[in-house]
PDB file of C-alpha atoms in Angstrom:
ATOM      1  CA  MET A 760      -5.331  19.344  10.655  1.00 43.00           C
ATOM      2  CA  ALA A 761      -5.900  15.607  10.429  1.00 49.00           C
ATOM      3  CA  PHE A 762      -4.886  13.038   7.848  1.00 49.00           C
ATOM      4  CA  VAL A 763      -7.791  11.336   6.107  1.00 52.00           C
ATOM      5  CA  PRO A 764      -7.158   8.517   3.641  1.00 55.00           C
ATOM      6  CA  ALA A 765      -8.217   9.565   0.171  1.00 56.00           C
ATOM      7  CA  PRO A 766     -11.407   8.175  -1.373  1.00 55.00           C
ATOM      8  CA  GLY A 767     -10.845   4.738  -2.833  1.00 70.00           C
ATOM      9  CA  TYR A 768      -7.886   4.108  -0.512  1.00 78.00           C
ATOM     10  CA  GLN A 769      -8.948   2.459   2.730  1.00 81.00           C
ATOM     11  CA  PRO A 770      -6.003   1.229   4.838  1.00 88.00           C
ATOM     12  CA  THR A 771      -5.901  -0.783   8.045  1.00 90.00           C
ATOM     13  CA  TYR A 772      -2.546  -0.966   9.808  1.00 89.00           C
ATOM     14  CA  ASN A 773      -1.319  -3.776  12.074  1.00 90.00           C
ATOM     15  CA  PRO A 774      -4.650  -5.634  12.038  1.00 93.00           C
ATOM     16  CA  THR A 775      -5.076  -8.489  14.493  1.00 95.00           C
ATOM     17  CA  LEU A 776      -5.824 -12.067  13.485  1.00 96.00           C
ATOM     18  CA  PRO A 777      -8.205 -13.524  12.672  1.00 96.00           C
ATOM     19  CA  TYR A 778      -9.129 -10.623  10.408  1.00 96.00           C
ATOM     20  CA  ASN A 779     -12.759 -10.539   9.252  1.00 96.00           C
ATOM     21  CA  LYS A 780     -13.979  -7.156   8.042  1.00 95.00           C
ATOM     22  CA  PRO A 781     -16.313  -5.731   5.400  1.00 95.00           C
ATOM     23  CA  ILE A 782     -14.756  -4.673   2.098  1.00 95.00           C
ATOM     24  CA  PRO A 783     -15.313  -0.889   1.861  1.00 91.00           C
ATOM     25  CA  GLY A 784     -18.005  -0.300  -0.718  1.00 89.00           C
ATOM     26  CA  GLY A 785     -18.056  -3.980  -1.676  1.00 92.00           C
ATOM     27  CA  LEU A 786     -15.934  -5.761  -4.257  1.00 93.00           C
ATOM     28  CA  SER A 787     -15.829  -4.325  -7.772  1.00 92.00           C
ATOM     29  CA  VAL A 788     -13.819  -4.672 -10.966  1.00 92.00           C
ATOM     30  CA  GLY A 789     -10.716  -2.520 -10.810  1.00 89.00           C
ATOM     31  CA  MET A 790     -10.263  -2.871  -7.060  1.00 92.00           C
ATOM     32  CA  SER A 791      -6.960  -4.149  -5.672  1.00 93.00           C
ATOM     33  CA  ILE A 792      -6.359  -5.522  -2.185  1.00 95.00           C
ATOM     34  CA  TYR A 793      -2.804  -5.143  -0.880  1.00 95.00           C
ATOM     35  CA  ILE A 794      -1.777  -7.330   2.067  1.00 96.00           C
ATOM     36  CA  GLN A 795       1.643  -6.709   3.592  1.00 94.00           C
ATOM     37  CA  GLY A 796       2.997  -8.909   6.345  1.00 94.00           C
ATOM     38  CA  VAL A 797       5.606 -11.386   7.505  1.00 94.00           C
ATOM     39  CA  ALA A 798       5.339 -15.148   7.180  1.00 94.00           C
ATOM     40  CA  SER A 799       5.768 -16.892  10.534  1.00 92.00           C
ATOM     41  CA  GLU A 800       9.067 -18.659  11.262  1.00 92.00           C
ATOM     42  CA  HIS A 801       6.942 -21.736  11.990  1.00 91.00           C
ATOM     43  CA  MET A 802       4.476 -21.267   9.172  1.00 91.00           C
ATOM     44  CA  LYS A 803       2.401 -24.266   8.183  1.00 94.00           C
ATOM     45  CA  ARG A 804      -0.432 -22.494   6.380  1.00 96.00           C
ATOM     46  CA  PHE A 805      -2.515 -19.359   6.165  1.00 97.00           C
ATOM     47  CA  SER A 806      -5.577 -18.339   4.203  1.00 98.00           C
ATOM     48  CA  VAL A 807      -7.207 -15.341   2.580  1.00 98.00           C
ATOM     49  CA  ASN A 808     -10.916 -15.649   1.858  1.00 98.00           C
ATOM     50  CA  PHE A 809     -13.215 -13.431  -0.188  1.00 98.00           C
ATOM     51  CA  VAL A 810     -16.558 -14.122   1.453  1.00 97.00           C
ATOM     52  CA  ALA A 811     -20.182 -13.491   0.477  1.00 96.00           C
ATOM     53  CA  GLY A 812     -21.616 -12.543   3.863  1.00 91.00           C
ATOM     54  CA  GLN A 813     -20.415 -12.666   7.430  1.00 85.00           C
ATOM     55  CA  GLY A 814     -21.854 -15.761   9.098  1.00 82.00           C
ATOM     56  CA  PRO A 815     -19.988 -19.053   9.587  1.00 83.00           C
ATOM     57  CA  GLY A 816     -21.832 -20.688   6.685  1.00 89.00           C
ATOM     58  CA  ALA A 817     -21.260 -17.883   4.184  1.00 95.00           C
ATOM     59  CA  ASP A 818     -20.121 -18.815   0.695  1.00 97.00           C
ATOM     60  CA  ILE A 819     -16.426 -18.293  -0.123  1.00 98.00           C
ATOM     61  CA  ALA A 820     -15.918 -16.851  -3.596  1.00 98.00           C
ATOM     62  CA  PHE A 821     -12.131 -17.268  -3.491  1.00 98.00           C
ATOM     63  CA  HIS A 822     -10.047 -19.254  -0.998  1.00 98.00           C
ATOM     64  CA  PHE A 823      -6.291 -18.593  -1.207  1.00 98.00           C
ATOM     65  CA  ASN A 824      -4.339 -21.077   0.906  1.00 98.00           C
ATOM     66  CA  PRO A 825      -0.516 -21.444   0.980  1.00 97.00           C
ATOM     67  CA  ARG A 826       0.573 -24.700   2.679  1.00 96.00           C
ATOM     68  CA  PHE A 827       4.017 -25.656   3.980  1.00 92.00           C
ATOM     69  CA  ASP A 828       3.457 -29.403   4.404  1.00 83.00           C
ATOM     70  CA  GLY A 829       6.386 -31.127   2.751  1.00 80.00           C
ATOM     71  CA  TRP A 830       4.708 -30.641  -0.617  1.00 84.00           C
ATOM     72  CA  ASP A 831       4.869 -26.860  -0.538  1.00 91.00           C
ATOM     73  CA  LYS A 832       2.015 -25.486  -2.607  1.00 96.00           C
ATOM     74  CA  VAL A 833      -0.753 -22.922  -2.806  1.00 98.00           C
ATOM     75  CA  VAL A 834      -4.340 -24.161  -2.985  1.00 98.00           C
ATOM     76  CA  PHE A 835      -7.187 -22.193  -4.598  1.00 98.00           C
ATOM     77  CA  ASN A 836     -10.873 -23.008  -4.246  1.00 98.00           C
ATOM     78  CA  SER A 837     -14.401 -21.792  -3.576  1.00 98.00           C
ATOM     79  CA  GLN A 838     -17.150 -22.967  -1.239  1.00 97.00           C
ATOM     80  CA  GLN A 839     -20.880 -22.853  -1.923  1.00 96.00           C
ATOM     81  CA  GLY A 840     -23.622 -24.198   0.289  1.00 95.00           C
ATOM     82  CA  GLY A 841     -21.022 -25.667   2.631  1.00 94.00           C
ATOM     83  CA  GLN A 842     -19.418 -27.688  -0.154  1.00 96.00           C
ATOM     84  CA  TRP A 843     -15.924 -27.073  -1.511  1.00 97.00           C
ATOM     85  CA  GLY A 844     -15.610 -26.791  -5.279  1.00 97.00           C
ATOM     86  CA  SER A 845     -12.927 -28.291  -7.484  1.00 97.00           C
ATOM     87  CA  GLU A 846      -9.497 -27.605  -6.045  1.00 97.00           C
ATOM     88  CA  GLU A 847      -6.835 -25.819  -8.051  1.00 98.00           C
ATOM     89  CA  LYS A 848      -3.237 -25.835  -6.881  1.00 96.00           C
ATOM     90  CA  LYS A 849       0.194 -24.551  -7.802  1.00 97.00           C
ATOM     91  CA  ARG A 850       3.221 -26.474  -6.537  1.00 95.00           C
ATOM     92  CA  SER A 851       5.277 -23.380  -5.942  1.00 94.00           C
ATOM     93  CA  MET A 852       5.846 -21.520  -2.678  1.00 95.00           C
ATOM     94  CA  PRO A 853       6.425 -17.773  -3.100  1.00 95.00           C
ATOM     95  CA  PHE A 854       6.482 -17.157   0.669  1.00 96.00           C
ATOM     96  CA  ARG A 855       9.560 -17.685   2.851  1.00 93.00           C
ATOM     97  CA  LYS A 856       9.359 -18.279   6.568  1.00 93.00           C
ATOM     98  CA  GLY A 857      10.293 -15.222   8.611  1.00 92.00           C
ATOM     99  CA  THR A 858      10.359 -13.018   5.508  1.00 92.00           C
ATOM    100  CA  PRO A 859       8.218  -9.953   4.677  1.00 92.00           C
ATOM    101  CA  PHE A 860       5.858 -10.236   1.715  1.00 94.00           C
ATOM    102  CA  GLU A 861       3.392  -8.205  -0.315  1.00 95.00           C
ATOM    103  CA  LEU A 862       0.343 -10.060  -1.584  1.00 97.00           C
ATOM    104  CA  VAL A 863      -1.928  -8.300  -4.085  1.00 96.00           C
ATOM    105  CA  PHE A 864      -5.325  -9.431  -5.328  1.00 97.00           C
ATOM    106  CA  MET A 865      -6.427  -7.554  -8.454  1.00 95.00           C
ATOM    107  CA  VAL A 866     -10.130  -7.894  -9.255  1.00 95.00           C
ATOM    108  CA  LEU A 867     -10.539  -8.229 -13.015  1.00 94.00           C
ATOM    109  CA  PRO A 868     -13.718  -8.932 -15.047  1.00 94.00           C
ATOM    110  CA  GLU A 869     -12.967 -12.637 -15.562  1.00 96.00           C
ATOM    111  CA  HIS A 870     -10.786 -13.556 -12.594  1.00 97.00           C
ATOM    112  CA  TYR A 871      -8.793 -12.608  -9.519  1.00 98.00           C
ATOM    113  CA  LYS A 872      -5.167 -11.951 -10.431  1.00 97.00           C
ATOM    114  CA  VAL A 873      -2.720 -12.779  -7.649  1.00 97.00           C
ATOM    115  CA  VAL A 874       0.579 -10.887  -7.578  1.00 95.00           C
ATOM    116  CA  ILE A 875       3.191 -11.772  -4.941  1.00 95.00           C
ATOM    117  CA  ASN A 876       6.215  -9.572  -4.271  1.00 92.00           C
ATOM    118  CA  GLY A 877       5.615  -7.838  -7.600  1.00 89.00           C
ATOM    119  CA  ASN A 878       5.441 -11.066  -9.629  1.00 91.00           C
ATOM    120  CA  PRO A 879       2.230 -12.415 -11.223  1.00 94.00           C
ATOM    121  CA  PHE A 880       1.490 -15.772  -9.556  1.00 97.00           C
ATOM    122  CA  TYR A 881      -1.976 -17.072 -10.457  1.00 98.00           C
ATOM    123  CA  GLU A 882      -5.357 -16.263 -11.962  1.00 98.00           C
ATOM    124  CA  PHE A 883      -8.516 -17.706 -10.389  1.00 98.00           C
ATOM    125  CA  GLY A 884     -11.702 -17.487 -12.456  1.00 98.00           C
ATOM    126  CA  HIS A 885     -14.858 -16.142 -10.843  1.00 97.00           C
ATOM    127  CA  ARG A 886     -17.178 -18.895  -9.648  1.00 97.00           C
ATOM    128  CA  ILE A 887     -19.423 -16.625  -7.575  1.00 96.00           C
ATOM    129  CA  PRO A 888     -20.422 -13.145  -8.830  1.00 95.00           C
ATOM    130  CA  LEU A 889     -17.918 -10.745  -7.327  1.00 93.00           C
ATOM    131  CA  GLN A 890     -20.746  -8.308  -6.564  1.00 93.00           C
ATOM    132  CA  MET A 891     -21.874 -10.758  -3.868  1.00 95.00           C
ATOM    133  CA  VAL A 892     -18.534 -10.603  -2.031  1.00 97.00           C
ATOM    134  CA  THR A 893     -18.823  -8.438   1.074  1.00 96.00           C
ATOM    135  CA  HIS A 894     -16.045  -9.481   3.480  1.00 97.00           C
ATOM    136  CA  LEU A 895     -12.341 -10.275   3.554  1.00 97.00           C
ATOM    137  CA  GLN A 896     -10.972 -12.873   5.969  1.00 97.00           C
ATOM    138  CA  VAL A 897      -7.291 -13.491   6.775  1.00 98.00           C
ATOM    139  CA  ASP A 898      -5.993 -16.026   9.294  1.00 97.00           C
ATOM    140  CA  GLY A 899      -3.119 -18.384   9.934  1.00 97.00           C
ATOM    141  CA  ASP A 900       0.623 -18.359  10.550  1.00 95.00           C
ATOM    142  CA  LEU A 901       1.508 -14.797   9.638  1.00 95.00           C
ATOM    143  CA  GLU A 902       1.858 -11.324  11.082  1.00 94.00           C
ATOM    144  CA  LEU A 903      -0.076  -8.581   9.296  1.00 94.00           C
ATOM    145  CA  GLN A 904       1.425  -5.144   8.709  1.00 92.00           C
ATOM    146  CA  SER A 905      -1.313  -3.605   6.575  1.00 92.00           C
ATOM    147  CA  ILE A 906      -4.371  -4.315   4.477  1.00 95.00           C
ATOM    148  CA  ASN A 907      -5.234  -1.696   1.842  1.00 92.00           C
ATOM    149  CA  PHE A 908      -8.333  -1.581  -0.335  1.00 92.00           C
ATOM    150  CA  ILE A 909      -7.467   0.475  -3.403  1.00 88.00           C
ATOM    151  CA  GLY A 910      -9.641   1.550  -6.285  1.00 80.00           C
ATOM    152  CA  GLY A 911     -13.066   0.872  -4.819  1.00 63.00           C
ATOM    153  CA  GLN A 912     -15.353   3.517  -3.420  1.00 53.00           C
ATOM    154  CA  PRO A 913     -16.029   3.668   0.335  1.00 46.00           C
ATOM    155  CA  ALA A 914     -19.581   2.907   1.371  1.00 45.00           C
ATOM    156  CA  PRO A 915     -21.683   6.088   1.731  1.00 44.00           C
ATOM    157  CA  SER A 916     -22.283   5.369   5.415  1.00 41.00           C
ATOM    158  CA  GLN A 917     -18.614   4.736   6.136  1.00 39.00           C
ATOM    159  CA  THR A 918     -16.689   7.448   7.956  1.00 37.00           C
ATOM    160  CA  PRO A 919     -13.096   7.621   6.724  1.00 37.00           C
ATOM    161  CA  MET A 920     -10.498   6.688   9.313  1.00 36.00           C
ATOM    162  CA  VAL A 921      -8.931   9.777  10.876  1.00 35.00           C
ATOM    163  CA  ILE A 922      -5.340   9.699  12.111  1.00 33.00           C
ATOM    164  CA  PRO A 923      -4.618  12.722  14.351  1.00 33.00           C
ATOM    165  CA  ALA A 924      -1.626  14.727  13.174  1.00 32.00           C
ATOM    166  CA  TYR A 925      -1.185  16.408  16.532  1.00 29.00           C
ATOM    167  CA  PRO A 926      -2.462  15.549  20.039  1.00 31.00           C
ATOM    168  CA  GLY A 927      -6.051  16.598  20.400  1.00 31.00           C
ATOM    169  CA  SER A 928      -6.579  17.230  16.685  1.00 30.00           C
ATOM    170  CA  GLY A 929      -8.499  14.084  15.825  1.00 31.00           C
ATOM    171  CA  CYS A 930     -11.630  15.933  14.758  1.00 31.00           C
ATOM    172  CA  MET A 931     -13.025  15.284  11.314  1.00 32.00           C
ATOM    173  CA  PRO A 932     -12.117  18.115   8.909  1.00 34.00           C
ATOM    174  CA  PRO A 933     -14.798  19.701   6.732  1.00 34.00           C
ATOM    175  CA  GLN A 934     -15.710  17.794   3.595  1.00 36.00           C
ATOM    176  CA  SER A 935     -13.869  20.373   1.475  1.00 36.00           C
ATOM    177  CA  ASN A 936     -10.628  19.473   3.245  1.00 41.00           C
ATOM    178  CA  LEU A 937     -10.666  15.853   2.127  1.00 41.00           C
ATOM    179  CA  PRO A 938      -7.515  14.994   0.164  1.00 45.00           C
ATOM    180  CA  THR A 939      -7.887  14.339  -3.534  1.00 47.00           C
ATOM    181  CA  MET A 940      -6.105  12.050  -5.985  1.00 47.00           C
ATOM    182  CA  GLU A 941      -6.898  12.867  -9.605  1.00 53.00           C
ATOM    183  CA  GLY A 942      -4.619  10.511 -11.488  1.00 64.00           C
ATOM    184  CA  PRO A 943      -5.208   6.801 -12.119  1.00 71.00           C
ATOM    185  CA  PRO A 944      -3.118   4.403 -10.021  1.00 79.00           C
ATOM    186  CA  ILE A 945       0.043   2.980 -11.553  1.00 87.00           C
ATOM    187  CA  PHE A 946       0.862  -0.626 -10.621  1.00 85.00           C
ATOM    188  CA  ASN A 947       4.453  -1.901 -10.445  1.00 87.00           C
ATOM    189  CA  PRO A 948       6.059   1.059 -12.254  1.00 92.00           C
ATOM    190  CA  THR A 949       9.717   0.839 -13.167  1.00 94.00           C
ATOM    191  CA  VAL A 950      12.442   2.819 -11.382  1.00 96.00           C
ATOM    192  CA  PRO A 951      13.544   5.497 -12.035  1.00 96.00           C
ATOM    193  CA  PHE A 952       9.942   6.717 -12.079  1.00 97.00           C
ATOM    194  CA  MET A 953       8.715  10.066 -13.347  1.00 96.00           C
ATOM    195  CA  GLY A 954       5.044  10.997 -13.140  1.00 95.00           C
ATOM    196  CA  LYS A 955       3.224  14.129 -14.235  1.00 94.00           C
ATOM    197  CA  LEU A 956       0.998  15.896 -11.697  1.00 92.00           C
ATOM    198  CA  GLN A 957      -1.819  17.097 -13.919  1.00 87.00           C
ATOM    199  CA  GLY A 958      -2.649  20.690 -13.060  1.00 88.00           C
ATOM    200  CA  GLY A 959       0.287  20.931 -10.658  1.00 92.00           C
ATOM    201  CA  LEU A 960       0.391  20.331  -6.924  1.00 95.00           C
ATOM    202  CA  THR A 961      -2.686  21.587  -5.095  1.00 93.00           C
ATOM    203  CA  ALA A 962      -3.508  21.973  -1.430  1.00 91.00           C
ATOM    204  CA  ARG A 963      -5.187  18.884   0.076  1.00 88.00           C
ATOM    205  CA  LYS A 964      -3.764  16.614  -2.633  1.00 92.00           C
ATOM    206  CA  THR A 965      -2.470  13.235  -1.405  1.00 92.00           C
ATOM    207  CA  ILE A 966       0.159  11.149  -3.174  1.00 94.00           C
ATOM    208  CA  ILE A 967       0.441   7.455  -2.292  1.00 93.00           C
ATOM    209  CA  VAL A 968       3.671   5.489  -2.796  1.00 95.00           C
ATOM    210  CA  LYS A 969       3.923   1.796  -1.919  1.00 94.00           C
ATOM    211  CA  GLY A 970       7.190  -0.021  -2.355  1.00 94.00           C
ATOM    212  CA  TYR A 971       9.918  -2.356  -1.176  1.00 93.00           C
ATOM    213  CA  VAL A 972      13.499  -1.692  -0.126  1.00 95.00           C
ATOM    214  CA  PRO A 973      15.756  -4.555  -1.288  1.00 94.00           C
ATOM    215  CA  PRO A 974      18.050  -6.210   1.290  1.00 93.00           C
ATOM    216  CA  THR A 975      21.067  -4.558  -0.358  1.00 95.00           C
ATOM    217  CA  GLY A 976      19.423  -1.122  -0.640  1.00 96.00           C
ATOM    218  CA  LYS A 977      21.515   1.887   0.357  1.00 97.00           C
ATOM    219  CA  SER A 978      19.501   4.965  -0.581  1.00 98.00           C
ATOM    220  CA  PHE A 979      16.595   6.244  -2.639  1.00 98.00           C
ATOM    221  CA  ALA A 980      14.861   9.563  -3.216  1.00 98.00           C
ATOM    222  CA  ILE A 981      11.364  10.926  -3.787  1.00 98.00           C
ATOM    223  CA  ASN A 982      11.368  14.377  -5.394  1.00 98.00           C
ATOM    224  CA  PHE A 983       8.574  16.878  -5.991  1.00 98.00           C
ATOM    225  CA  LYS A 984       9.971  18.923  -8.887  1.00 98.00           C
ATOM    226  CA  VAL A 985       9.174  21.933 -11.019  1.00 97.00           C
ATOM    227  CA  GLY A 986       9.771  20.667 -14.533  1.00 95.00           C
ATOM    228  CA  SER A 987      10.492  24.057 -16.098  1.00 94.00           C
ATOM    229  CA  SER A 988      13.194  25.095 -13.604  1.00 96.00           C
ATOM    230  CA  GLY A 989      14.475  21.895 -12.010  1.00 96.00           C
ATOM    231  CA  ASP A 990      13.625  23.215  -8.545  1.00 97.00           C
ATOM    232  CA  VAL A 991      12.769  20.562  -5.965  1.00 98.00           C
ATOM    233  CA  ALA A 992      10.136  21.672  -3.457  1.00 98.00           C
ATOM    234  CA  LEU A 993      10.541  18.501  -1.384  1.00 98.00           C
ATOM    235  CA  HIS A 994      13.350  15.920  -1.500  1.00 98.00           C
ATOM    236  CA  ILE A 995      12.762  12.829   0.673  1.00 98.00           C
ATOM    237  CA  ASN A 996      15.928  10.735   0.923  1.00 98.00           C
ATOM    238  CA  PRO A 997      15.881   7.584   3.082  1.00 98.00           C
ATOM    239  CA  ARG A 998      19.489   6.500   3.710  1.00 97.00           C
ATOM    240  CA  LEU A 999      19.496   2.873   4.774  1.00 96.00           C
ATOM    241  CA  THR A1000      23.168   2.830   5.765  1.00 94.00           C
ATOM    242  CA  GLU A1001      22.588   5.700   8.198  1.00 95.00           C
ATOM    243  CA  ASP A1002      19.083   4.698   9.376  1.00 94.00           C
ATOM    244  CA  THR A1003      17.856   8.211   8.656  1.00 96.00           C
ATOM    245  CA  VAL A1004      15.446  10.041   6.354  1.00 98.00           C
ATOM    246  CA  VAL A1005      16.847  13.321   5.035  1.00 98.00           C
ATOM    247  CA  ARG A1006      14.503  16.045   3.767  1.00 98.00           C
ATOM    248  CA  ASN A1007      15.558  19.084   1.815  1.00 98.00           C
ATOM    249  CA  SER A1008      14.762  21.451  -1.046  1.00 98.00           C
ATOM    250  CA  TYR A1009      16.742  22.478  -4.114  1.00 98.00           C
ATOM    251  CA  LEU A1010      15.855  26.029  -5.145  1.00 97.00           C
ATOM    252  CA  ASN A1011      17.601  28.465  -7.483  1.00 96.00           C
ATOM    253  CA  GLY A1012      20.504  26.089  -8.029  1.00 96.00           C
ATOM    254  CA  SER A1013      21.375  25.289  -4.415  1.00 97.00           C
ATOM    255  CA  TRP A1014      20.350  22.886  -1.649  1.00 98.00           C
ATOM    256  CA  GLY A1015      18.742  24.223   1.495  1.00 98.00           C
ATOM    257  CA  SER A1016      19.245  23.068   5.078  1.00 98.00           C
ATOM    258  CA  GLU A1017      18.689  19.370   5.778  1.00 98.00           C
ATOM    259  CA  GLU A1018      16.015  18.142   8.167  1.00 98.00           C
ATOM    260  CA  LYS A1019      16.473  14.734   9.781  1.00 96.00           C
ATOM    261  CA  LYS A1020      14.279  14.542  12.884  1.00 93.00           C
ATOM    262  CA  ILE A1021      11.732  11.765  12.536  1.00 91.00           C
ATOM    263  CA  SER A1022       9.203  10.160  14.870  1.00 84.00           C
ATOM    264  CA  TYR A1023       9.379   6.745  13.198  1.00 87.00           C
ATOM    265  CA  ASN A1024      11.344   5.258  10.295  1.00 93.00           C
ATOM    266  CA  PRO A1025       9.316   2.875   8.084  1.00 93.00           C
ATOM    267  CA  PHE A1026      12.168   2.305   5.626  1.00 95.00           C
ATOM    268  CA  GLY A1027      14.200  -0.799   6.376  1.00 93.00           C
ATOM    269  CA  ARG A1028      16.145  -3.196   4.170  1.00 93.00           C
ATOM    270  CA  GLY A1029      13.964  -6.061   3.037  1.00 91.00           C
ATOM    271  CA  GLN A1030      10.839  -4.218   4.184  1.00 90.00           C
ATOM    272  CA  TYR A1031       7.679  -3.019   2.464  1.00 92.00           C
ATOM    273  CA  PHE A1032       6.378   0.463   3.158  1.00 93.00           C
ATOM    274  CA  ASP A1033       3.219   2.471   2.536  1.00 92.00           C
ATOM    275  CA  LEU A1034       3.822   6.216   2.233  1.00 94.00           C
ATOM    276  CA  SER A1035       1.175   8.971   2.132  1.00 94.00           C
ATOM    277  CA  ILE A1036       2.326  12.492   1.263  1.00 96.00           C
ATOM    278  CA  ARG A1037      -0.253  15.210   1.722  1.00 95.00           C
ATOM    279  CA  CYS A1038       0.226  18.763   0.499  1.00 95.00           C
ATOM    280  CA  GLY A1039      -1.211  21.343   2.873  1.00 94.00           C
ATOM    281  CA  ILE A1040      -1.445  25.088   2.509  1.00 95.00           C
ATOM    282  CA  ASP A1041       1.724  25.731   4.512  1.00 96.00           C
ATOM    283  CA  ARG A1042       3.476  22.353   4.665  1.00 96.00           C
ATOM    284  CA  PHE A1043       3.736  18.774   3.474  1.00 97.00           C
ATOM    285  CA  LYS A1044       2.547  16.139   5.946  1.00 96.00           C
ATOM    286  CA  ILE A1045       4.061  12.684   5.531  1.00 96.00           C
ATOM    287  CA  TYR A1046       2.756   9.388   6.945  1.00 94.00           C
ATOM    288  CA  GLY A1047       4.389   5.968   6.763  1.00 93.00           C
ATOM    289  CA  ASN A1048       2.516   2.723   7.449  1.00 89.00           C
ATOM    290  CA  GLY A1049      -0.248   4.780   9.048  1.00 86.00           C
ATOM    291  CA  GLN A1050       1.980   6.728  11.434  1.00 89.00           C
ATOM    292  CA  HIS A1051       2.870  10.400  11.206  1.00 93.00           C
ATOM    293  CA  LEU A1052       6.548  10.674  10.247  1.00 95.00           C
ATOM    294  CA  PHE A1053       7.279  14.373   9.816  1.00 96.00           C
ATOM    295  CA  ASP A1054       6.109  17.702   8.406  1.00 97.00           C
ATOM    296  CA  PHE A1055       8.047  19.782   5.913  1.00 98.00           C
ATOM    297  CA  SER A1056       7.170  23.479   5.701  1.00 98.00           C
ATOM    298  CA  HIS A1057       6.867  24.845   2.187  1.00 98.00           C
ATOM    299  CA  ARG A1058      10.078  26.558   1.063  1.00 97.00           C
ATOM    300  CA  LEU A1059       8.728  27.066  -2.440  1.00 97.00           C
ATOM    301  CA  SER A1060       5.790  29.367  -1.728  1.00 93.00           C
ATOM    302  CA  ALA A1061       4.346  28.800  -5.203  1.00 95.00           C
ATOM    303  CA  PHE A1062       4.134  25.025  -4.605  1.00 96.00           C
ATOM    304  CA  GLN A1063       1.433  24.866  -7.305  1.00 96.00           C
ATOM    305  CA  ARG A1064       4.295  25.025  -9.835  1.00 96.00           C
ATOM    306  CA  VAL A1065       5.366  21.500  -8.819  1.00 97.00           C
ATOM    307  CA  ASP A1066       4.298  19.247 -11.679  1.00 96.00           C
ATOM    308  CA  ILE A1067       6.603  16.206 -11.543  1.00 97.00           C
ATOM    309  CA  LEU A1068       6.970  13.338  -9.075  1.00 97.00           C
ATOM    310  CA  GLU A1069      10.351  11.630  -9.427  1.00 98.00           C
ATOM    311  CA  ILE A1070      11.427   8.444  -7.633  1.00 98.00           C
ATOM    312  CA  GLU A1071      14.898   6.954  -8.063  1.00 98.00           C
ATOM    313  CA  GLY A1072      17.435   4.774  -6.297  1.00 97.00           C
ATOM    314  CA  ASP A1073      17.388   1.424  -4.493  1.00 97.00           C
ATOM    315  CA  ILE A1074      13.673   0.741  -4.427  1.00 96.00           C
ATOM    316  CA  THR A1075      11.018  -1.417  -6.071  1.00 95.00           C
ATOM    317  CA  LEU A1076       7.642   0.261  -6.551  1.00 95.00           C
ATOM    318  CA  SER A1077       4.375  -1.652  -6.366  1.00 92.00           C
ATOM    319  CA  TYR A1078       1.876   1.218  -6.490  1.00 90.00           C
ATOM    320  CA  VAL A1079       1.909   4.962  -7.120  1.00 93.00           C
ATOM    321  CA  GLN A1080      -1.154   7.221  -7.091  1.00 91.00           C
ATOM    322  CA  ILE A1081      -0.714  10.862  -8.050  1.00 88.00           C
TER     323      ILE A1081
END
């Protein structure tokens, strides 16, 4: 069994710089691009470009350019026919040297909306039709953790990235095994969060949770619950003070045995994370920042009765897809 990112969710983890790749399926209204990374300790500037084409002379529909130069600011512009357009700028620096960040570009009908660390920062009106934008470029004084394209449709010719769950299991599963996500994405939901899984939890369904653990965070929990009984089929409980991730179930009024073994812990204070939880026929499979974290065998055999996703504790959510 392999993990395949769900349609409309195309992640790249730990990309190298300079980054210059096609946007899966092209740019479209409703798409969001999430960039997670760390600003360099010696940052002077970096840039994110939405480009129409791939060559060196391609037009730039949107140039996003933070500059640490004594007059800390972020510059916004476009380039057509080799000529820069009128420059827009904001004399505010939302990035801190040596500090993790989450940068989101939301593609709306009239403009790009820039959200940084969960806070709306700027809106840049379209100067070039967004349908012409084909590539995303990122370069400069930063370290990239992940780039996620959310909400667009992958190009028909594009093969989804496969992350082997076990050694030697990197084969592409049949089309019918592709994970599904029925619900619309929820951006920056408040915590505690409670979401309804329409139709209950089904095999091959993938839930995406993107968030941030504050520097003072101690613990938070993600629960897959049965609303009618209060049973919890899967309880994921990162404990920052213990550097561990506890998993358990709560059935018929009592907790089961804890599981703690983990191959990698993506939850750190002051860090962003990208969690994918896939329901299989016999187990949950959980991935963090593109790496397999752990499996959790079903203890509630009728897992289809799970109809609530609950998230609470010391966490800020930026994106949930159920």
